[in-house]
Structures are given as C-alpha cells and as structure tokens.
Coordinates of C-alpha atoms and ligand atoms in Angstrom, one line a residue:
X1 CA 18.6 36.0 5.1
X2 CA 14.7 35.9 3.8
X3 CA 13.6 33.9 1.1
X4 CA 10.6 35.6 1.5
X5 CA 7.5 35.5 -1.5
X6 CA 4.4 36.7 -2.1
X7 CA 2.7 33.2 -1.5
X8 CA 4.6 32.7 1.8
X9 CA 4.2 33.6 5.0
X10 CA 6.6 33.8 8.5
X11 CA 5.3 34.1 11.4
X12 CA 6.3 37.9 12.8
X13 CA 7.6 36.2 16.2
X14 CA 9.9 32.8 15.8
X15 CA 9.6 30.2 18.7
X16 CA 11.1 31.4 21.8
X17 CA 13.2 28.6 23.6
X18 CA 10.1 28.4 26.3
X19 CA 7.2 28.7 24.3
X20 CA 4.7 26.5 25.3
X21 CA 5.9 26.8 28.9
X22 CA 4.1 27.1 31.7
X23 CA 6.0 29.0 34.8
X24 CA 4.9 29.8 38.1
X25 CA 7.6 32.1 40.5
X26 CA 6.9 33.1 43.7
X27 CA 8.1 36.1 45.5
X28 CA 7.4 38.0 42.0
X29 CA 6.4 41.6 43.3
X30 CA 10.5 42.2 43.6
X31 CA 14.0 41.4 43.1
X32 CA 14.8 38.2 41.8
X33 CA 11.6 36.9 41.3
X34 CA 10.9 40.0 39.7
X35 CA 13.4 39.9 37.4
X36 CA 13.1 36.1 36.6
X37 CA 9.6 36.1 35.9
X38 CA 10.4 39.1 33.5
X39 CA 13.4 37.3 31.8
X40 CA 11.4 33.7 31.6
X41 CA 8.6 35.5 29.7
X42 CA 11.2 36.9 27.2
X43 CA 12.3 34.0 26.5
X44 CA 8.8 32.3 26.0
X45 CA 6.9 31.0 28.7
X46 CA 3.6 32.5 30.1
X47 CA 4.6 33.2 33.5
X48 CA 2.6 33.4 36.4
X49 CA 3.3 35.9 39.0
X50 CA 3.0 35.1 42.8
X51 CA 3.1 37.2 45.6
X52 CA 1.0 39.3 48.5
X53 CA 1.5 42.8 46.9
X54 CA -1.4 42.6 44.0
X55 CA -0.3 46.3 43.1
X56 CA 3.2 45.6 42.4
X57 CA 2.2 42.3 40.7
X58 CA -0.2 44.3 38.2
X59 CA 2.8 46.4 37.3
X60 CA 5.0 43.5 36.4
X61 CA 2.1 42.0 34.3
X62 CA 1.6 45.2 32.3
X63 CA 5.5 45.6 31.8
X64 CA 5.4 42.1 30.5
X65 CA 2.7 42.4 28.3
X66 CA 4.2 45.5 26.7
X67 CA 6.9 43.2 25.8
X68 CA 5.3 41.1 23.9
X69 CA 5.3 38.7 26.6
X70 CA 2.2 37.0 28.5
X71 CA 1.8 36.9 32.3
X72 CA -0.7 36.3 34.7
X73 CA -0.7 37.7 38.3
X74 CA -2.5 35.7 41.4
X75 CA -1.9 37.9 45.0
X76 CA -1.5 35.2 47.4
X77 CA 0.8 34.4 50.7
X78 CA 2.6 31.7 50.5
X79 CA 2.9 30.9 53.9
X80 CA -1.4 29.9 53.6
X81 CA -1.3 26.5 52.0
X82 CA -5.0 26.4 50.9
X83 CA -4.7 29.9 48.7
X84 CA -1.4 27.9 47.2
X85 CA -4.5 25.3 46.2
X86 CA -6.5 27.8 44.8
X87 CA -3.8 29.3 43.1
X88 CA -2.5 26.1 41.7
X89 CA -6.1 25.0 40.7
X90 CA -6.2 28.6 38.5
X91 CA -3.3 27.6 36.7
X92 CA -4.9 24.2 36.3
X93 CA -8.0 25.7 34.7
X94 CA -6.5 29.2 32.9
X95 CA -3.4 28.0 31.6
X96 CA -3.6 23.9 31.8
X97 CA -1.0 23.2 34.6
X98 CA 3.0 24.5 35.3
X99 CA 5.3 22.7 33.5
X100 CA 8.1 25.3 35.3
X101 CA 8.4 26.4 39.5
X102 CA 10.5 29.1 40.2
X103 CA 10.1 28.2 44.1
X104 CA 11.5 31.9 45.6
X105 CA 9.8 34.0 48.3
X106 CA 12.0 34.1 51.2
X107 CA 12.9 36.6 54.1
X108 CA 16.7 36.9 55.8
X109 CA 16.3 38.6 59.5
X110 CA 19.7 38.3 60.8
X111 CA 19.9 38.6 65.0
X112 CA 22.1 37.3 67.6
X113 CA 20.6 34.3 68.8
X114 CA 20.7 35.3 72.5
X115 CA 18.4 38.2 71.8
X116 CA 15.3 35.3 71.5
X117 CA 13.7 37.2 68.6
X118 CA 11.4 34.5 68.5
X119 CA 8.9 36.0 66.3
X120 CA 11.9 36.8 63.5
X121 CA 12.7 33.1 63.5
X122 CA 9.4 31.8 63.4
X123 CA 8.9 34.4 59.9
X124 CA 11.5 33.0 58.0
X125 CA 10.9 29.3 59.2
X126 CA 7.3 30.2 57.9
X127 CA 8.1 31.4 54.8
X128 CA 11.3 30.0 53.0
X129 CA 10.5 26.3 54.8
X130 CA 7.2 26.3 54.8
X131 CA 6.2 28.6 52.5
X132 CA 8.6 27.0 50.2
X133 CA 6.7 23.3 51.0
X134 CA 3.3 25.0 50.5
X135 CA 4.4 25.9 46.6
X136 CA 5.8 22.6 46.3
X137 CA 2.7 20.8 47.7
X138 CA 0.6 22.7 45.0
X139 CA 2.7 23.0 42.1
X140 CA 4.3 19.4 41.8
X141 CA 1.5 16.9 40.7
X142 CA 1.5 19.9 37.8
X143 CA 5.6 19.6 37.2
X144 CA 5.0 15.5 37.1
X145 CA 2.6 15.3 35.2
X146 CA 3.8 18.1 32.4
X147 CA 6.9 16.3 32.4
X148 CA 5.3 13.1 31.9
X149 CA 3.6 15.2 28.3
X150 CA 6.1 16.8 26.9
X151 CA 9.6 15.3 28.7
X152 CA 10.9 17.9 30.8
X153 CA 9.4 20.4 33.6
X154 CA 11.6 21.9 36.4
X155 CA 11.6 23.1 39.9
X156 CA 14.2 25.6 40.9
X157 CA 14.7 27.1 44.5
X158 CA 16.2 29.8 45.4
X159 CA 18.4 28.9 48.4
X160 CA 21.5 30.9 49.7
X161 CA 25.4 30.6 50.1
X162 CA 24.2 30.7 53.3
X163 CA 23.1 27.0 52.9
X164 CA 26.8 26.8 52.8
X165 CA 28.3 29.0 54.5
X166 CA 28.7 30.5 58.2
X167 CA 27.8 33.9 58.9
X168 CA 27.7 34.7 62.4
X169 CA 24.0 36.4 63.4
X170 CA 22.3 34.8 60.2
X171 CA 22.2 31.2 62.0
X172 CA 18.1 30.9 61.5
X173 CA 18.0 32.0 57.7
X174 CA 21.1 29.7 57.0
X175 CA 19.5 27.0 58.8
X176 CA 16.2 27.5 56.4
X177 CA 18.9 27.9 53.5
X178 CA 20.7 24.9 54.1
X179 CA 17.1 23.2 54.3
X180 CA 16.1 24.3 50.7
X181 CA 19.5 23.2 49.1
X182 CA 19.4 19.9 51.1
X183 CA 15.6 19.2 50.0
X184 CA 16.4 20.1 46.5
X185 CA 19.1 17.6 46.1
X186 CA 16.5 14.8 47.6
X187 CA 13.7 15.8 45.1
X188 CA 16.3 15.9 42.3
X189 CA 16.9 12.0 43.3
X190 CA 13.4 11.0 43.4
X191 CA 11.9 13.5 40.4
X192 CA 14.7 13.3 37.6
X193 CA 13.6 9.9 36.9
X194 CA 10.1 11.7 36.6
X195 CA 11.9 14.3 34.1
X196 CA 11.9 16.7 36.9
X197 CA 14.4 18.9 37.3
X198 CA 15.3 20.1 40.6
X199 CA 17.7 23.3 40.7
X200 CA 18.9 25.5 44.0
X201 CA 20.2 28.7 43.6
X202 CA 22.6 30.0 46.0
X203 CA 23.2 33.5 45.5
X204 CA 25.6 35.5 47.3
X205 CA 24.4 39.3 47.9
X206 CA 22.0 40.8 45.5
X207 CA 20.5 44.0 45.5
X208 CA 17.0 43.6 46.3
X209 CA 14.3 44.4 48.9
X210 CA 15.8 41.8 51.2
X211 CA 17.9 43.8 53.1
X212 CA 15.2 46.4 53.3
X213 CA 13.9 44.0 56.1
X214 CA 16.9 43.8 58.0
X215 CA 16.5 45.4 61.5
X216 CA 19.8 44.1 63.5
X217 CA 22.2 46.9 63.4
X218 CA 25.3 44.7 63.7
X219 CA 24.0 43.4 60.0
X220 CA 22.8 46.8 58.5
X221 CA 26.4 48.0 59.2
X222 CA 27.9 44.5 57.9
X223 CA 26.0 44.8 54.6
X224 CA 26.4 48.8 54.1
X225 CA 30.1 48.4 54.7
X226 CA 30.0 45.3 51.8
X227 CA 28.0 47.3 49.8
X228 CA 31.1 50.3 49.9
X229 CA 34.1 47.4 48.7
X230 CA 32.1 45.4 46.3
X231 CA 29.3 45.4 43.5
X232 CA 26.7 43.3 44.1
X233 CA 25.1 41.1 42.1
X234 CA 21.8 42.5 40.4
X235 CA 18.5 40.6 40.0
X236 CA 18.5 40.2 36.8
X237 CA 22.3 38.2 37.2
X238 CA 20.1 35.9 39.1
X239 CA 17.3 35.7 36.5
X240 CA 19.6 35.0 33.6
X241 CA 21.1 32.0 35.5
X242 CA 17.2 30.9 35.8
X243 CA 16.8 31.4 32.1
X244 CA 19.9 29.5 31.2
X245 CA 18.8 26.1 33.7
X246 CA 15.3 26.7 32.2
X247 CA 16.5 26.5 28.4
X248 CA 19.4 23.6 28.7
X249 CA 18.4 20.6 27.3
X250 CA 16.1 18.1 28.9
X251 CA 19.2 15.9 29.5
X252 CA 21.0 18.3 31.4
X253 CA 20.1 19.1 35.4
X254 CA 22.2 22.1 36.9
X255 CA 21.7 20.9 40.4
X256 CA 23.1 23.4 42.5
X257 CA 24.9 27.1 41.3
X258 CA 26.3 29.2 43.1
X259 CA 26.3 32.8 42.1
X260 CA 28.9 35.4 43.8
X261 CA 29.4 38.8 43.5
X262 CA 32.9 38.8 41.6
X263 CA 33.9 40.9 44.6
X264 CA 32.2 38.9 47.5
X265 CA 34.9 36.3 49.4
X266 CA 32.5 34.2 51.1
Ligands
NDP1 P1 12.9 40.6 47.9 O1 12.6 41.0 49.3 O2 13.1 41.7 46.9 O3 11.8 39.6 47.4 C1 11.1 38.7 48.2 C2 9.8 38.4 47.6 O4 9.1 37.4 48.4 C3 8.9 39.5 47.4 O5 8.3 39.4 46.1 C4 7.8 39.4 48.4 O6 6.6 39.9 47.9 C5 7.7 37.9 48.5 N1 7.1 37.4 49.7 C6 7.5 37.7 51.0 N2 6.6 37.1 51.8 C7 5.7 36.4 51.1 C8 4.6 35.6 51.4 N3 4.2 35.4 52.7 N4 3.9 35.1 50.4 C9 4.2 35.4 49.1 N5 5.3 36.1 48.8 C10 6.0 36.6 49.8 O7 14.2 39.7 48.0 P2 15.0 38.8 47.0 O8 14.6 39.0 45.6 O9 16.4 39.1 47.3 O10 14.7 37.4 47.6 C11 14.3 36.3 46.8 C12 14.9 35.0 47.3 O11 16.3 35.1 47.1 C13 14.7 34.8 48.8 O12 14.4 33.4 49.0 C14 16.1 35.1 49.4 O13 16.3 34.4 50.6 C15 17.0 34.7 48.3 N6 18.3 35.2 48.3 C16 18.5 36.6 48.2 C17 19.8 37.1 48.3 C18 20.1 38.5 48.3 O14 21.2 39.0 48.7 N7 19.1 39.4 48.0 C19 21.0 36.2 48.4 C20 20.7 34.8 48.4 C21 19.4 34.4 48.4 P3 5.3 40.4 48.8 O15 5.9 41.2 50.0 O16 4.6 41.3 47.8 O17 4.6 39.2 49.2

C-alpha cells in the first residue's frame, strides 16, 4: 500500500533488521562463514570478512556489494593474535567498533589417537581454541562497549555436536568443540548482564570445505558413506540460524542450538 505524493519522499531501501550493525565473522572465505557473512549483510549489517585467503575474501566482498549490501574484507590468520589487534583496531577506526562476532574459523582432522599425529592436534588446538581466544581478545572490549551504546551486541561460536557427542577418531576436534560450547556458556554468564549475547552453534554435518581437509581414511569413508544415506545440511542452513539469533530481540539469548541434518542420528 503507498500513500505516496508529490511532496513526499520514501527512502528506496526500508531499515533492515541489522542496520546499523557492525559484524565481524571469521573463517569467511568459505562455508558457513561464507554464507553467514553473506546472509547478515542482507539483512543489514556491514559485515567484515575475516580470513587468510584475501582472493576469496575479495569475491565475497564484491558478491555483497552487488547486493546492495556493504562488506569489508581484512586477510588475516587468526591463529596470530597481534594481526587480530590490527584487525580489530581497523574496525575501530573504518567502521567505529563490532557491535556483532561471528567467532568461526575452525579445522576438524580426525585420526586415531595412537597414530601420535601430533602436528594435526596441535592445528586444531591452534585454531578453534586459540584462534577462537585470539578473536575474542580483539573483538570483546568492541561487543561491551557497543552494547553498553545501543543495548545489545553478540558473540556467537560456532562449536560442534561434537562438543556433545562421541565420535570415535575425532577425540581432539571434540575436545576443542566441547571447549568452545563450555566457554560460551561462561561468557554468556558473565556478558549478558553487559547485554552480551553469547551463542554456540553446534552443527551436525554441513557441506563445506571442512572435510576437504580430512586425511584419515577411516573418516573419509565414514563421511562419504553419510554423505550416500543422508542430506546434509548446507551453509546457508547454518547462516540463517545466525540471522535469526542476530535479529531476536535484545531480551532473548539463544544459548546453545543445535542444528542436524534431518537425516543425521547422532
Ligand atoms: P570451511 O573449511 O569451509 O571453513 C573454514 C574457514 O576457516 C575458512 O574460511 C578458512 O579460510 C578459515 N580459516 C582456517 N584457518 C584459518 C586461520 N588460521 N585464520 C583465519 N581463518 C582461517 O569449513 P566450515 O564452514 O564447515 O567451518 C566453519 C566452522 O564450522 C568450523 O569451526 C567448524 O569446526 C564448524 N563446524 C562445521 C561442521 C561441518 O560439518 N562442516 C559441523 C560442525 C561445526 P582460510 O583458509 O582462507 O583462512
């Protein structure tokens, strides 16, 4: 309906739920963070991109833009806590702080445990526990003090089912799993009364560059065979479940979802 007249004037766009938003997401050159970053720009927020891979991150920035939406991309590894600074000061300066972390890049190397792939373990403690701290280090004075302004800002973590579940071989990515989901419900306690919200996402098996990684053969089999009897979840399933914590009101913390492929038992 348009009441529309010569003497006024509409704005071509209305507000977006998350205009005005400010949202950093990590591990965006692919899969979930891919799709999130995408879906959280639709829906409003300038989104900054995060990853190593500053080719892949110029593509998503250009698709976003042709959308109508606004993105910025900073190429940095997560796993370096100083570039985290740097990149957190950018935002700072270019965009005036994150109100929004979508706290993501992670890496799952299943192996049995007796084969001592030391190296493997050492990656994905790296990375989804301490690269994971290194974005949180950077990015919360920003959440805090956003949400201090304007009454809501949120940090959401991608964790796993396998925070919750046992899967035989995948003992070192669960353990870093169960970490994130564990941390999240700690900051959620000591940052909601900040108007913080703290969010973990445990997916069950998406289709993404993650299993691209996967050298173990026992696993490649075990998630080829899964991938014949079930469909699995896509990235952007995940992204719209980021979209929805992102746009509930401020009241409302989704703590913890869990996100299965209808098909997927455990
Ligand atoms: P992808 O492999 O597609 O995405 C991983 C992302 O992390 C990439 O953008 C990658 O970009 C980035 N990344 C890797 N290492 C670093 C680093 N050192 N510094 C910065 N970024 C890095 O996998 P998913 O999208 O599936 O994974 C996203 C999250 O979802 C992970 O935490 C994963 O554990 C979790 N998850 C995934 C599930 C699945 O079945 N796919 C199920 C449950 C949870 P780049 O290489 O350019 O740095």
């Amino acid at each position: 309906m348009s009441t529309n007249t010569p003497s006024q004037h509409h704005s071509p766009t209305q507000a977006l739920p998350l205009t005005g938003r400010v949202a950093v997401v990590t591990g965006a050159s692919s899969g979930i963070g891919e799709a999130s970053a995408e879906r959280l720009a639709a829906l409003g927020a300038r989104v900054v991109v995060l990853a190593r891979r500053a080719d892949r991150l110029a593509e998503l920035v250009a698709r976003i833009e042709k959308n109508g939406g606004s993105a910025l991309a900073i190429a940095a590894d997560v796993t370096d806590a100083a570039a985290l600074r740097a990149a957190a000061a950018r935002v700072e300066a270019e965009l005036g702080g994150a109100d929004l972390l979508l706290n993501n890049a992670g890496v799952m190397l299943p192996a049995p445990i007796e084969e001592l792939a030391a190296d493997q373990w050492q990656r994905q403690i790296d990375l989804n526990i301490s690269g994971l701290m290194n974005a949180i280090g950077a990015f919360t004075p920003q959440l805090v003090r956003a949400a201090a302004a304007r009454g809501v800002a949120d940090l959401i973590n991608t964790s796993s089912i396998a925070a919750q579940n046992i899967f035989p071989n995948f003992a070192v990515y669960s353990g870093t799993k169960a970490y994130v989901t564990h941390l999240s419900r700690h900051l959620r306690a000591e940052l909601g009364a900040k108007k913080v919200r703290v969010s973990a996402i445990e997916p069950g098996i998406v289709g993404t560059e993650l299993q691209s990684h996967v050298t173990d053969r026992g696993a490649l089999d075990w998630l080829a065979g899964s991938k014949e009897t079930m469909e699995w979840l896509t990235a952007e399933d995940v992204a719209e479940t980021v979209g929805f914590i992102a746009t509930l009101p401020p009241r409302v913390n989704l703590q913890q979802v869990t996100i299965m492929p209808t098909g997927q038992a455990a």
